[in-house]
């Protein structure tokens, strides 16, 4: 856990510097492109403050199996877009699809969902899953850091 603690400290410093320690919410940054870049235009739209246009562009790509597009849909839903299903169910669906398509961070985001919704048992299970993953992968440590910073 020492390695994960190091990553959490580095991430905490980054968050404090980037966000002034006030007014931020998960997720902290727009998604990165991990694959061949087919969702790059949608990510640019999202970063430029056009989430509806980004979602419209990403949806057909996601339906074709693009991992980055699935991740962008989940991210947009998590950050801005109301869901017809419960927010947690919808995010879980999109992040699961992104993970199945090979997006590296999507699985960690799915672990975060129980921390932000549900009862204490679900939060405890989500926290334990993230802590276990954080010992092996700095990306999970980053997600766990986000959760700790929010007091989850």
Coordinates of C-alpha atoms in Angstrom, one line a residue, residues 1-16 131 133-149:
X1 CA 0.0 0.0 0.0
X2 CA 3.0 2.3 0.3
X3 CA 3.2 2.7 -3.5
X4 CA -0.5 3.5 -3.6
X5 CA 0.0 6.0 -0.8
X6 CA 2.7 7.7 -2.9
X7 CA 0.5 7.9 -5.9
X8 CA -2.4 9.3 -3.8
X9 CA -0.1 12.0 -2.4
X10 CA 1.1 13.0 -5.8
X11 CA -2.5 13.0 -7.1
X12 CA -3.7 15.1 -4.1
X13 CA -1.0 17.7 -4.8
X14 CA -2.1 17.8 -8.4
X15 CA -5.7 18.3 -7.5
X16 CA -4.9 21.0 -5.0
X131 CA -7.9 -0.3 -2.3
X133 CA -6.6 -2.5 -7.1
X134 CA -4.6 0.5 -6.0
X135 CA -1.9 -1.7 -4.6
X136 CA -1.3 -3.1 -8.1
X137 CA -2.1 -0.2 -10.4
X138 CA -1.5 3.6 -10.0
X139 CA -4.6 4.3 -12.1
X140 CA -6.7 2.7 -9.4
X141 CA -4.8 4.7 -6.8
X142 CA -5.8 7.9 -8.7
X143 CA -9.5 6.9 -8.6
X144 CA -9.2 6.0 -4.9
X145 CA -7.6 9.4 -4.3
X146 CA -10.6 11.1 -5.9
X147 CA -12.9 9.1 -3.6
X148 CA -10.9 10.0 -0.5
X149 CA -10.8 13.6 -1.5

